[in-house]
PDB file of C-alpha atoms in Angstrom:
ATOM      1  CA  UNK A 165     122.071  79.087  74.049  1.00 76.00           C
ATOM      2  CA  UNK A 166     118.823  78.515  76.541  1.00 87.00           C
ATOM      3  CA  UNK A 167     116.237  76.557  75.346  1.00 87.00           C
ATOM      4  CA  UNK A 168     114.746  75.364  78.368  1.00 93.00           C
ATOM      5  CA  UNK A 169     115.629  74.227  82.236  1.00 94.00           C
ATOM      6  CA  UNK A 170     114.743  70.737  81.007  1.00 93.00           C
ATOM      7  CA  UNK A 171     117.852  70.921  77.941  1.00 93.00           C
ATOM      8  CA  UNK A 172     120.043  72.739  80.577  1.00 92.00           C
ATOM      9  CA  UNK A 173     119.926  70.151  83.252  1.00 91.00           C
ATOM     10  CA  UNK A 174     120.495  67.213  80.427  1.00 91.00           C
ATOM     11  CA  UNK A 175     123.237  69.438  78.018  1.00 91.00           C
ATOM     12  CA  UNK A 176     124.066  72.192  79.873  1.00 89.00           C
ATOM     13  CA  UNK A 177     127.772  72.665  81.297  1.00 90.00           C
ATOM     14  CA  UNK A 178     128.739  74.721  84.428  1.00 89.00           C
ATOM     15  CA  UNK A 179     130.865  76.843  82.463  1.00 90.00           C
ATOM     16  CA  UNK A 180     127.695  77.825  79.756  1.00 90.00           C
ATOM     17  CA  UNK A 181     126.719  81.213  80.403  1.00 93.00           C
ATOM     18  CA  UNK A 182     123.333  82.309  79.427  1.00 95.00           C
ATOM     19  CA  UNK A 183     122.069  85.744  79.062  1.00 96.00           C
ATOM     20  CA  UNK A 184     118.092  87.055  79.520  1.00 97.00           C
ATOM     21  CA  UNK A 185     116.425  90.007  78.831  1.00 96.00           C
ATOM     22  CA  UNK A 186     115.003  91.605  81.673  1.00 97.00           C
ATOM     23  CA  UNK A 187     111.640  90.841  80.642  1.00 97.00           C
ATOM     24  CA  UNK A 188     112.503  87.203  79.500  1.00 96.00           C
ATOM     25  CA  UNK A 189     113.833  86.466  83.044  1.00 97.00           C
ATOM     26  CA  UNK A 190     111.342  87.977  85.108  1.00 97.00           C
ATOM     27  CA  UNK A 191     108.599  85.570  83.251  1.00 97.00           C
ATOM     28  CA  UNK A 192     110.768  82.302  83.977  1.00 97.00           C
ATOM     29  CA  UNK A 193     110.713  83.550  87.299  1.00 97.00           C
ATOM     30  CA  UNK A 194     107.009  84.253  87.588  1.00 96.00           C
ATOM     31  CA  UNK A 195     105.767  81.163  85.897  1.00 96.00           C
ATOM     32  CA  UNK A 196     109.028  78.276  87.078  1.00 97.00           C
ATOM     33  CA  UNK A 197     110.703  80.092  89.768  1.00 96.00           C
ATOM     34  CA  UNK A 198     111.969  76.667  91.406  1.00 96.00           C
ATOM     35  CA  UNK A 199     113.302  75.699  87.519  1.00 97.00           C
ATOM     36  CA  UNK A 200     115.380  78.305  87.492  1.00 98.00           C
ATOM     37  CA  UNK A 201     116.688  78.571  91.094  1.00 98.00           C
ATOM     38  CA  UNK A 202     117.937  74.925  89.881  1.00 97.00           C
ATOM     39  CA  UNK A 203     119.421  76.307  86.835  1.00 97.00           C
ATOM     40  CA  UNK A 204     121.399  79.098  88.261  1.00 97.00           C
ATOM     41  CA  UNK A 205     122.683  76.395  90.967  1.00 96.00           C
ATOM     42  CA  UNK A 206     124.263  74.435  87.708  1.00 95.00           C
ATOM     43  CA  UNK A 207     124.895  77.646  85.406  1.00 95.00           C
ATOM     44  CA  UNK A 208     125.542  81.200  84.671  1.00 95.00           C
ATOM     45  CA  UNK A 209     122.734  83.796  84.431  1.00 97.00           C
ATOM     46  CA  UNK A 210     123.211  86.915  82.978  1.00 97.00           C
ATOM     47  CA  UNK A 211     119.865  89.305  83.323  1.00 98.00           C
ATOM     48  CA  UNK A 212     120.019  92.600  81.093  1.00 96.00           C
ATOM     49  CA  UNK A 213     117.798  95.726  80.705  1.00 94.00           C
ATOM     50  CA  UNK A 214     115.913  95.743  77.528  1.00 93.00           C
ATOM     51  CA  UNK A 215     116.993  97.836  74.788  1.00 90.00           C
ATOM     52  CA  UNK A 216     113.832 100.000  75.077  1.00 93.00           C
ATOM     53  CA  UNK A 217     115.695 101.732  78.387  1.00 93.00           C
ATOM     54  CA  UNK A 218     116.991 104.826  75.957  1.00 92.00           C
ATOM     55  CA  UNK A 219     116.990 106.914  78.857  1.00 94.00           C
ATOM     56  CA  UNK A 220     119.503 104.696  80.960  1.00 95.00           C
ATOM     57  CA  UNK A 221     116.522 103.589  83.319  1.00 96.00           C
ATOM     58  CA  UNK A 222     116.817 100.272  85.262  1.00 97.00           C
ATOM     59  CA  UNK A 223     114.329  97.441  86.556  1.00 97.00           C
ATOM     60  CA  UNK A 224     114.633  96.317  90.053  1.00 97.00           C
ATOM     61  CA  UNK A 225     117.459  93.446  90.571  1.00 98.00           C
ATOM     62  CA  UNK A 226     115.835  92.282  93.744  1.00 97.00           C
ATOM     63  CA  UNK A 227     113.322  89.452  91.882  1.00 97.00           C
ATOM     64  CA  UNK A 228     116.776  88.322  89.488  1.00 98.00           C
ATOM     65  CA  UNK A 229     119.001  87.902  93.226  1.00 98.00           C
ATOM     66  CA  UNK A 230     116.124  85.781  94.712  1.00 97.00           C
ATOM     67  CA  UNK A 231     116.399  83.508  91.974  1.00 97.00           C
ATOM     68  CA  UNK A 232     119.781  82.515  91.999  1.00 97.00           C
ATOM     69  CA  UNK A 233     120.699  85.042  89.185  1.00 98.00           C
ATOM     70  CA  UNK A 234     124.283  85.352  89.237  1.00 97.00           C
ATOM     71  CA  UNK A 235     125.105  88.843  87.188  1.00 96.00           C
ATOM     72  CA  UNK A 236     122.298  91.640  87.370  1.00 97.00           C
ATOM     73  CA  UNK A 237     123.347  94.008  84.986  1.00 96.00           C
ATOM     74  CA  UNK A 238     122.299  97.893  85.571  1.00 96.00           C
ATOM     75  CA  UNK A 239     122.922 101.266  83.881  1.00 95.00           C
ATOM     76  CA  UNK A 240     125.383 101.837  86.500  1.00 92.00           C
ATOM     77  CA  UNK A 241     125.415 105.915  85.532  1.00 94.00           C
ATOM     78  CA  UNK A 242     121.938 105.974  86.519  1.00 95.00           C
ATOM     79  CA  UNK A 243     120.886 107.867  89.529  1.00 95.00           C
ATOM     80  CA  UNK A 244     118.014 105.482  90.628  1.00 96.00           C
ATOM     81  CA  UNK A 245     116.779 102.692  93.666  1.00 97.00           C
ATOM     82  CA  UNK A 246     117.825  99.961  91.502  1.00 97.00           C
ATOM     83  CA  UNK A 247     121.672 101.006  91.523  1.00 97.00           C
ATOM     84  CA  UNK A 248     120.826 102.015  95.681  1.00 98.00           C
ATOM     85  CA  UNK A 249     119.766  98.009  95.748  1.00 98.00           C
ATOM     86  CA  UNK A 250     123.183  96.988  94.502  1.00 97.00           C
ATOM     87  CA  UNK A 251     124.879  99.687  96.317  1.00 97.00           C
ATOM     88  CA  UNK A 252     122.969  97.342  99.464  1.00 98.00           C
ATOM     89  CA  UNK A 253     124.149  93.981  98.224  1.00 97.00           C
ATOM     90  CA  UNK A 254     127.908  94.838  98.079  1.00 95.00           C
ATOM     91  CA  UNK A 255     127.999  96.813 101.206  1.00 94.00           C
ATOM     92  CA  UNK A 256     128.102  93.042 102.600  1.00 90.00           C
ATOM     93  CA  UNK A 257     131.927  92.560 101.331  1.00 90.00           C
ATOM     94  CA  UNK A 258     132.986  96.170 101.328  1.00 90.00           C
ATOM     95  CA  UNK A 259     131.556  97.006  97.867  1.00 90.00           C
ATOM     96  CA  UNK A 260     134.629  94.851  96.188  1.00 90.00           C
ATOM     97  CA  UNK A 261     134.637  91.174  94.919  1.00 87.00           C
ATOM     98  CA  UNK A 262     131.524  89.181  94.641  1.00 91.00           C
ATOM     99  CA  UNK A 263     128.958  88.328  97.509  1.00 94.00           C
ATOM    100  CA  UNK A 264     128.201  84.505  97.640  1.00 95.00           C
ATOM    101  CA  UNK A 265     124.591  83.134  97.629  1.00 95.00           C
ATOM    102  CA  UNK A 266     122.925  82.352 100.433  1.00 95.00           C
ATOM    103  CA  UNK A 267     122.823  78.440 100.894  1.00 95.00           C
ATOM    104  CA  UNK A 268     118.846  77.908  99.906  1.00 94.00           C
ATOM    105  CA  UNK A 269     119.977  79.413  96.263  1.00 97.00           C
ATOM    106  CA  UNK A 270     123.324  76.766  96.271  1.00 96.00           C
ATOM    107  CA  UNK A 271     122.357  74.038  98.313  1.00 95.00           C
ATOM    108  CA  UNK A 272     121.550  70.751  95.565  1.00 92.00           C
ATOM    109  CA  UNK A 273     119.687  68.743  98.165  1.00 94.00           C
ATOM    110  CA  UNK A 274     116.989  71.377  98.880  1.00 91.00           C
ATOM    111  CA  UNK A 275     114.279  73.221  96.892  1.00 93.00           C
ATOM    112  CA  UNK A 276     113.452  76.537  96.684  1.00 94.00           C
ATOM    113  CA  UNK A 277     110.831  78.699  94.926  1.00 95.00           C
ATOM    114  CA  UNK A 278     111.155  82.251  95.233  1.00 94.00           C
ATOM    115  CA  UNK A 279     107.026  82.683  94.894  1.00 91.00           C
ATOM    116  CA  UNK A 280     105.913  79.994  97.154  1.00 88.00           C
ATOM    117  CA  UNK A 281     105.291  80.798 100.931  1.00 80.00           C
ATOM    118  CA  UNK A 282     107.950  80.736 103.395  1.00 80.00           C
ATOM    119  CA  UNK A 283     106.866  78.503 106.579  1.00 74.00           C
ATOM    120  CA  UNK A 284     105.268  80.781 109.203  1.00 69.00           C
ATOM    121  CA  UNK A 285     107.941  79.096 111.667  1.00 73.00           C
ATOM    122  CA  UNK A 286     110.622  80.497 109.977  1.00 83.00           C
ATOM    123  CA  UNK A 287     113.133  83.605 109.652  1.00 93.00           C
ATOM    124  CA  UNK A 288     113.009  86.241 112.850  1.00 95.00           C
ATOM    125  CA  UNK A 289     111.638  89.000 114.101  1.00 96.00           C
ATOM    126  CA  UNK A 290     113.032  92.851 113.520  1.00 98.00           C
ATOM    127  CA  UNK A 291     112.548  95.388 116.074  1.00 98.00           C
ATOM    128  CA  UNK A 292     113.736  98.635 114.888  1.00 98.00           C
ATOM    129  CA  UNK A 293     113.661 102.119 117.494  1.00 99.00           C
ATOM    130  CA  UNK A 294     114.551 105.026 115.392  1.00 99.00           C
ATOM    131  CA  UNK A 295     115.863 107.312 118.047  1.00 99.00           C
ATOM    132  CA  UNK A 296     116.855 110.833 116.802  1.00 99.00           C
ATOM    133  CA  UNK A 297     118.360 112.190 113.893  1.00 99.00           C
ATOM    134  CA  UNK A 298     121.533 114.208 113.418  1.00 98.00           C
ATOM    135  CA  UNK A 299     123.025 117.128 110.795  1.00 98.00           C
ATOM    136  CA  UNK A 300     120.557 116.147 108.582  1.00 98.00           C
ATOM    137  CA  UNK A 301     120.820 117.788 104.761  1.00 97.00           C
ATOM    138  CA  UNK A 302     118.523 120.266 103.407  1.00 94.00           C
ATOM    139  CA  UNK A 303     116.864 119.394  99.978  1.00 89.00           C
ATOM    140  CA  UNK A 304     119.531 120.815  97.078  1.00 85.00           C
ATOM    141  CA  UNK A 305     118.902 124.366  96.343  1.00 83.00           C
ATOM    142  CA  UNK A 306     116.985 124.757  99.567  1.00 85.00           C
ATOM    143  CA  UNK A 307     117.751 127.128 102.383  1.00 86.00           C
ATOM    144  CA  UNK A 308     114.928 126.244 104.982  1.00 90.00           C
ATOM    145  CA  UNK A 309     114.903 124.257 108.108  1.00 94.00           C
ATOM    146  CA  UNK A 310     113.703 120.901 107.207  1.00 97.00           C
ATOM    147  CA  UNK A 311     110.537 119.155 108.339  1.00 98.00           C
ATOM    148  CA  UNK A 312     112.108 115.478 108.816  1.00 98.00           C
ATOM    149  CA  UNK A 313     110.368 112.091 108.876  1.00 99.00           C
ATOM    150  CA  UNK A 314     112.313 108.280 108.439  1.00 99.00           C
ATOM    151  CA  UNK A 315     110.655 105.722 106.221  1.00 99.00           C
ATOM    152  CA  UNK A 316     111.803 102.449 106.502  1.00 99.00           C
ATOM    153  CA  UNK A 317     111.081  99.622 104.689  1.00 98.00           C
ATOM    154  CA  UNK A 318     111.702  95.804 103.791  1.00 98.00           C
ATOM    155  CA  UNK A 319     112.080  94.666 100.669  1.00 98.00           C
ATOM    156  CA  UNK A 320     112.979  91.366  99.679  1.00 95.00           C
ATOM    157  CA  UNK A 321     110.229  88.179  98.960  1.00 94.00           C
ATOM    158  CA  UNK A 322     106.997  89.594  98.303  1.00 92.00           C
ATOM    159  CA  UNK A 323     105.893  88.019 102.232  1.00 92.00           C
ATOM    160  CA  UNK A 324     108.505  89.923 103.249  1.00 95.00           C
ATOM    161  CA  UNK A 325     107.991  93.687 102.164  1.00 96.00           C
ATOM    162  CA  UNK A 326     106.539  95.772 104.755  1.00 98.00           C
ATOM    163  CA  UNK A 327     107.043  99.568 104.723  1.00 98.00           C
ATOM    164  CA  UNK A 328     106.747 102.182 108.144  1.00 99.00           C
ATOM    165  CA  UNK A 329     107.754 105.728 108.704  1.00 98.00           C
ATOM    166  CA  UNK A 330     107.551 107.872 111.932  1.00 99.00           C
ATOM    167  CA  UNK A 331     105.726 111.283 112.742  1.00 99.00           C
ATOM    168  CA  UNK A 332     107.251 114.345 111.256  1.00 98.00           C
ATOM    169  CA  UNK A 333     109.038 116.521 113.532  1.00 98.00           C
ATOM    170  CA  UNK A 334     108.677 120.509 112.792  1.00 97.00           C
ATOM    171  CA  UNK A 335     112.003 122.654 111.852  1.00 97.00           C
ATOM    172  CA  UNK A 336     114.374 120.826 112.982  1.00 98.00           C
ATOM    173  CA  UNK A 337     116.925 118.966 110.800  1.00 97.00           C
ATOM    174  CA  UNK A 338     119.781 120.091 113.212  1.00 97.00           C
ATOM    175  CA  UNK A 339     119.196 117.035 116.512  1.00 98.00           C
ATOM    176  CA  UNK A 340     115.385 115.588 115.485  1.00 99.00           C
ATOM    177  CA  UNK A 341     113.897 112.781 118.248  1.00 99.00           C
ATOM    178  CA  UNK A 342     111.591 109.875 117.339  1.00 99.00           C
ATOM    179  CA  UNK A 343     111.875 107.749 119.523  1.00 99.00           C
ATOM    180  CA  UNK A 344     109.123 105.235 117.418  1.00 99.00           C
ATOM    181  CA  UNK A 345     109.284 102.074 117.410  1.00 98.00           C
ATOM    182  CA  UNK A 346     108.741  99.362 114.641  1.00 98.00           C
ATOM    183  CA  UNK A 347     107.650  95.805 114.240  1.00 97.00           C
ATOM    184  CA  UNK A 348     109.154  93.288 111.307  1.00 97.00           C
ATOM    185  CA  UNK A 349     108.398  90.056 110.244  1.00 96.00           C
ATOM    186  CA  UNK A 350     111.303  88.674 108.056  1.00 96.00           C
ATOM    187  CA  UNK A 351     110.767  84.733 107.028  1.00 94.00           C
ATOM    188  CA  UNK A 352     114.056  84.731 104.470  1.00 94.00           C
ATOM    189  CA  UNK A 353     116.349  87.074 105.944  1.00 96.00           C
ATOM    190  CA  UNK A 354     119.034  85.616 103.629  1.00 95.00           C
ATOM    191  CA  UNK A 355     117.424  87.858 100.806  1.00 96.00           C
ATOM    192  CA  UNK A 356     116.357  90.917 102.077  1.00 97.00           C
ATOM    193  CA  UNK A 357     117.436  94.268 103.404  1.00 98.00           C
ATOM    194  CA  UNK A 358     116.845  96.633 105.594  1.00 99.00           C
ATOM    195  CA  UNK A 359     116.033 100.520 104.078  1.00 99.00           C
ATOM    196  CA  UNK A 360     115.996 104.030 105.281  1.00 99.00           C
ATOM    197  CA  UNK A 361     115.171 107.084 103.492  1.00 99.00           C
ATOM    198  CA  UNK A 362     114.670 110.494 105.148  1.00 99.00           C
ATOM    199  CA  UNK A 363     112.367 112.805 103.942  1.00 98.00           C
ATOM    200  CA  UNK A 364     111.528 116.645 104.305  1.00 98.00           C
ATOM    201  CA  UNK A 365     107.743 117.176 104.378  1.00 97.00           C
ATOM    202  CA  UNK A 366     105.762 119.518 102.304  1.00 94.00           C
ATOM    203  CA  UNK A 367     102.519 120.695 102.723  1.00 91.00           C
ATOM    204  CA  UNK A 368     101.976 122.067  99.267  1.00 89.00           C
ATOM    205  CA  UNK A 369     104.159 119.646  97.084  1.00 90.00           C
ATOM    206  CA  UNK A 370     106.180 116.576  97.047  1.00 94.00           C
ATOM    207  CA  UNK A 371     108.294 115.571  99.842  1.00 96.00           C
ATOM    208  CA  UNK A 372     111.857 115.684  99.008  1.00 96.00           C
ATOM    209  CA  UNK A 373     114.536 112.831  99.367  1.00 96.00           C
ATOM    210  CA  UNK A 374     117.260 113.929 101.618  1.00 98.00           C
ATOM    211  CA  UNK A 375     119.049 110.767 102.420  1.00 98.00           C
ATOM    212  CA  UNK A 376     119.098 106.987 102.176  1.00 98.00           C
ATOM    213  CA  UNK A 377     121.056 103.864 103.683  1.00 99.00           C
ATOM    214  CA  UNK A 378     120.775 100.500 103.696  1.00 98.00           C
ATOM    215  CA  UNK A 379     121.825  97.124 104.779  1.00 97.00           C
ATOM    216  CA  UNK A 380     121.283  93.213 103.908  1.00 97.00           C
ATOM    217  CA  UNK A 381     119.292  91.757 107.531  1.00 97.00           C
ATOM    218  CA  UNK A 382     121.277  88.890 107.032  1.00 94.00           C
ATOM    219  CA  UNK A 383     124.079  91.306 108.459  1.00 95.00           C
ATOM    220  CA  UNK A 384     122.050  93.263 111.346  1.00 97.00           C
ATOM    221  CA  UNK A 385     122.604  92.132 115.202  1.00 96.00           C
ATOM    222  CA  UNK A 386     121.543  93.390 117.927  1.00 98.00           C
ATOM    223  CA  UNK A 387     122.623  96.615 119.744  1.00 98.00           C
ATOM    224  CA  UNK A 388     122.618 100.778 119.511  1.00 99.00           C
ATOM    225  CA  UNK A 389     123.852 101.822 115.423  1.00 98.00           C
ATOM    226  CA  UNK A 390     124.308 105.489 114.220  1.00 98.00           C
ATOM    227  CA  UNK A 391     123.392 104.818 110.275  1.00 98.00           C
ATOM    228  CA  UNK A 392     125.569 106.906 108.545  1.00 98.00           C
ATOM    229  CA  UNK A 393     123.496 108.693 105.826  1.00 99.00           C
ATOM    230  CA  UNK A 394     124.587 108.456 102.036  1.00 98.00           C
ATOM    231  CA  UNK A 395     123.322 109.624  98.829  1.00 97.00           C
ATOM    232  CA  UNK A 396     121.501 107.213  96.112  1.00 94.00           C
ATOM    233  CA  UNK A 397     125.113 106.954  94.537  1.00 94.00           C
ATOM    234  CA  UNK A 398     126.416 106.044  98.232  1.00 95.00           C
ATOM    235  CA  UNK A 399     128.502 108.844  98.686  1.00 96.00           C
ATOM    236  CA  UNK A 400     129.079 110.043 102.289  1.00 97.00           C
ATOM    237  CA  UNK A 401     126.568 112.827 103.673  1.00 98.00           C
ATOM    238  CA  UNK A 402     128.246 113.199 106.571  1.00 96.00           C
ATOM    239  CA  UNK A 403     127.912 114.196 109.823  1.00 98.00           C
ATOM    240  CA  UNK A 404     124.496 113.105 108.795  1.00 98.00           C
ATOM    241  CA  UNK A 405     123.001 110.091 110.745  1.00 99.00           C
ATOM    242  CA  UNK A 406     120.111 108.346 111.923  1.00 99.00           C
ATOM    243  CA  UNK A 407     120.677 106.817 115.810  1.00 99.00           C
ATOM    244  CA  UNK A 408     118.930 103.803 116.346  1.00 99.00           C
ATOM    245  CA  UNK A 409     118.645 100.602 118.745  1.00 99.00           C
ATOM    246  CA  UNK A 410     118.151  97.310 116.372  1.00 98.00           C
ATOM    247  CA  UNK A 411     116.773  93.949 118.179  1.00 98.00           C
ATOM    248  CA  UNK A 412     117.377  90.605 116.129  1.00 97.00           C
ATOM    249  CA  UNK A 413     115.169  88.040 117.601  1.00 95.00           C
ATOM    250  CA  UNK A 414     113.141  84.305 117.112  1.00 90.00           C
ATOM    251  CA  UNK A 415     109.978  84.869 118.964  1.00 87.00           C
ATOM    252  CA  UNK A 416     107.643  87.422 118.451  1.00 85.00           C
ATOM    253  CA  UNK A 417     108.489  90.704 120.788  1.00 82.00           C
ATOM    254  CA  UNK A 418     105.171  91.187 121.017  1.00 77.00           C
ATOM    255  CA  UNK A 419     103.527  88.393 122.334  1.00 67.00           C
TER     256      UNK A 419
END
């Protein structure tokens, strides 16, 4: 049983496997976030959604992964971002097996605290060009030519989250063009990934959700990509894509 990183580092064994409430976790992590990257170096975390989730909801995994937490457990029959996220991670390895930690979460010589501040100096620089769109779906139970727009977004370490989206483009879900052009910072790219979600605008409700993808930056290089669309389960949507021109780089593009 955990009774604190101090007992764990002098008692605890690499085989002991401890299990946290989702809530339990996510305060270790706010309030000793280095204490229990350290832990889950040694030991076995197991983080799972509190009992008050009747309706099968689930809490974000990302702030559990960038801690070192080794099984994130989700309502896996849940339609929702969080099981997208994991859908993300395992995309890495072909969505079988395990992915391995980056080194900052394994490494024993160095330190690392999910909440501090990443030096300025490091991680890269994302330039993303979303080109044009193609086959896009229409909303379900909708027959109307969609009004697309692309958000894209960051997520990862809090410095890191950063969220764009281009201009809408009028009745046309068939060939769409952008052509925009957007600007990321990422200090850790080791835990964060790259999102897309493609919306149809409405001018008197809610935009709908057509289609999503996503990737981990850690495994993004440089060149043209057609993003093959896929549902929030990660089912296919095809022909549906996104064609876009990716640039991985050190220095800022836009100095």
């Amino acid at each position: 049983h955990f009774h604190s990183f101090a007992d764990s580092k002098i008692h605890g064994k690499p085989y002991h496997s401890s299990s946290f409430a989702e809530s339990k976790a996510l305060k270790l992590i706010s309030e000793q976030g280095a204490e229990f990257v350290e832990f889950n170096k040694r030991q076995i975390a197991k983080v799972f959604p509190a009992g008050s989730r009747t309706t099968s909801s689930n809490f974000n995994p990302l702030p559990y992964w960038t801690a070192g937490c080794q099984l994130v457990t989700l309502n896996y029959q849940t339609e929702d971002m969080p099981n997208f996220y994991n859908w993300v991670l395992f995309s890495e390895n072909g969505h079988c097996g395990y992915v391995l930690k980056p080194e900052i979460l394994r490494n024993p010589s160095t330190t690392f605290n999910p909440n501090a501040a990443i030096n300025k100096n490091e991680g890269i620089y994302l330039t993303l060009r979303v080109i044009s769109g193609q086959h896009l779906p229409k909303a379900p139970g909708k027959s109307e030519v969609v009004d697309p727009y692309v958000e894209i977004k960051v997520n990862g370490l809090i410095q890191d989250k950063a969220k764009h989206r281009t201009d809408v483009v009028r009745n046309n879900g068939f060939n769409p063009v952008w052509d925009e052009k957007f600007h990321f910072r990422v200090r850790c790219p080791d835990l964060a990934m790259l999102l897309f979600r493609v919306y149809d605008y409405s001018q008197t409700g809610t935009d709908a959700q057509l289609a999503h993808f996503g990737l981990p930056i850690s495994a993004i290089t440089t060149g043209y990509r057609h993003v093959h669309l896929v549902t929030l389960r990660g089912a296919p949507l095809a022909p549906a894509s996104l064609f876009v021109h990716l640039t991985v780089s050190k220095s800022d593009p836009i100095k």
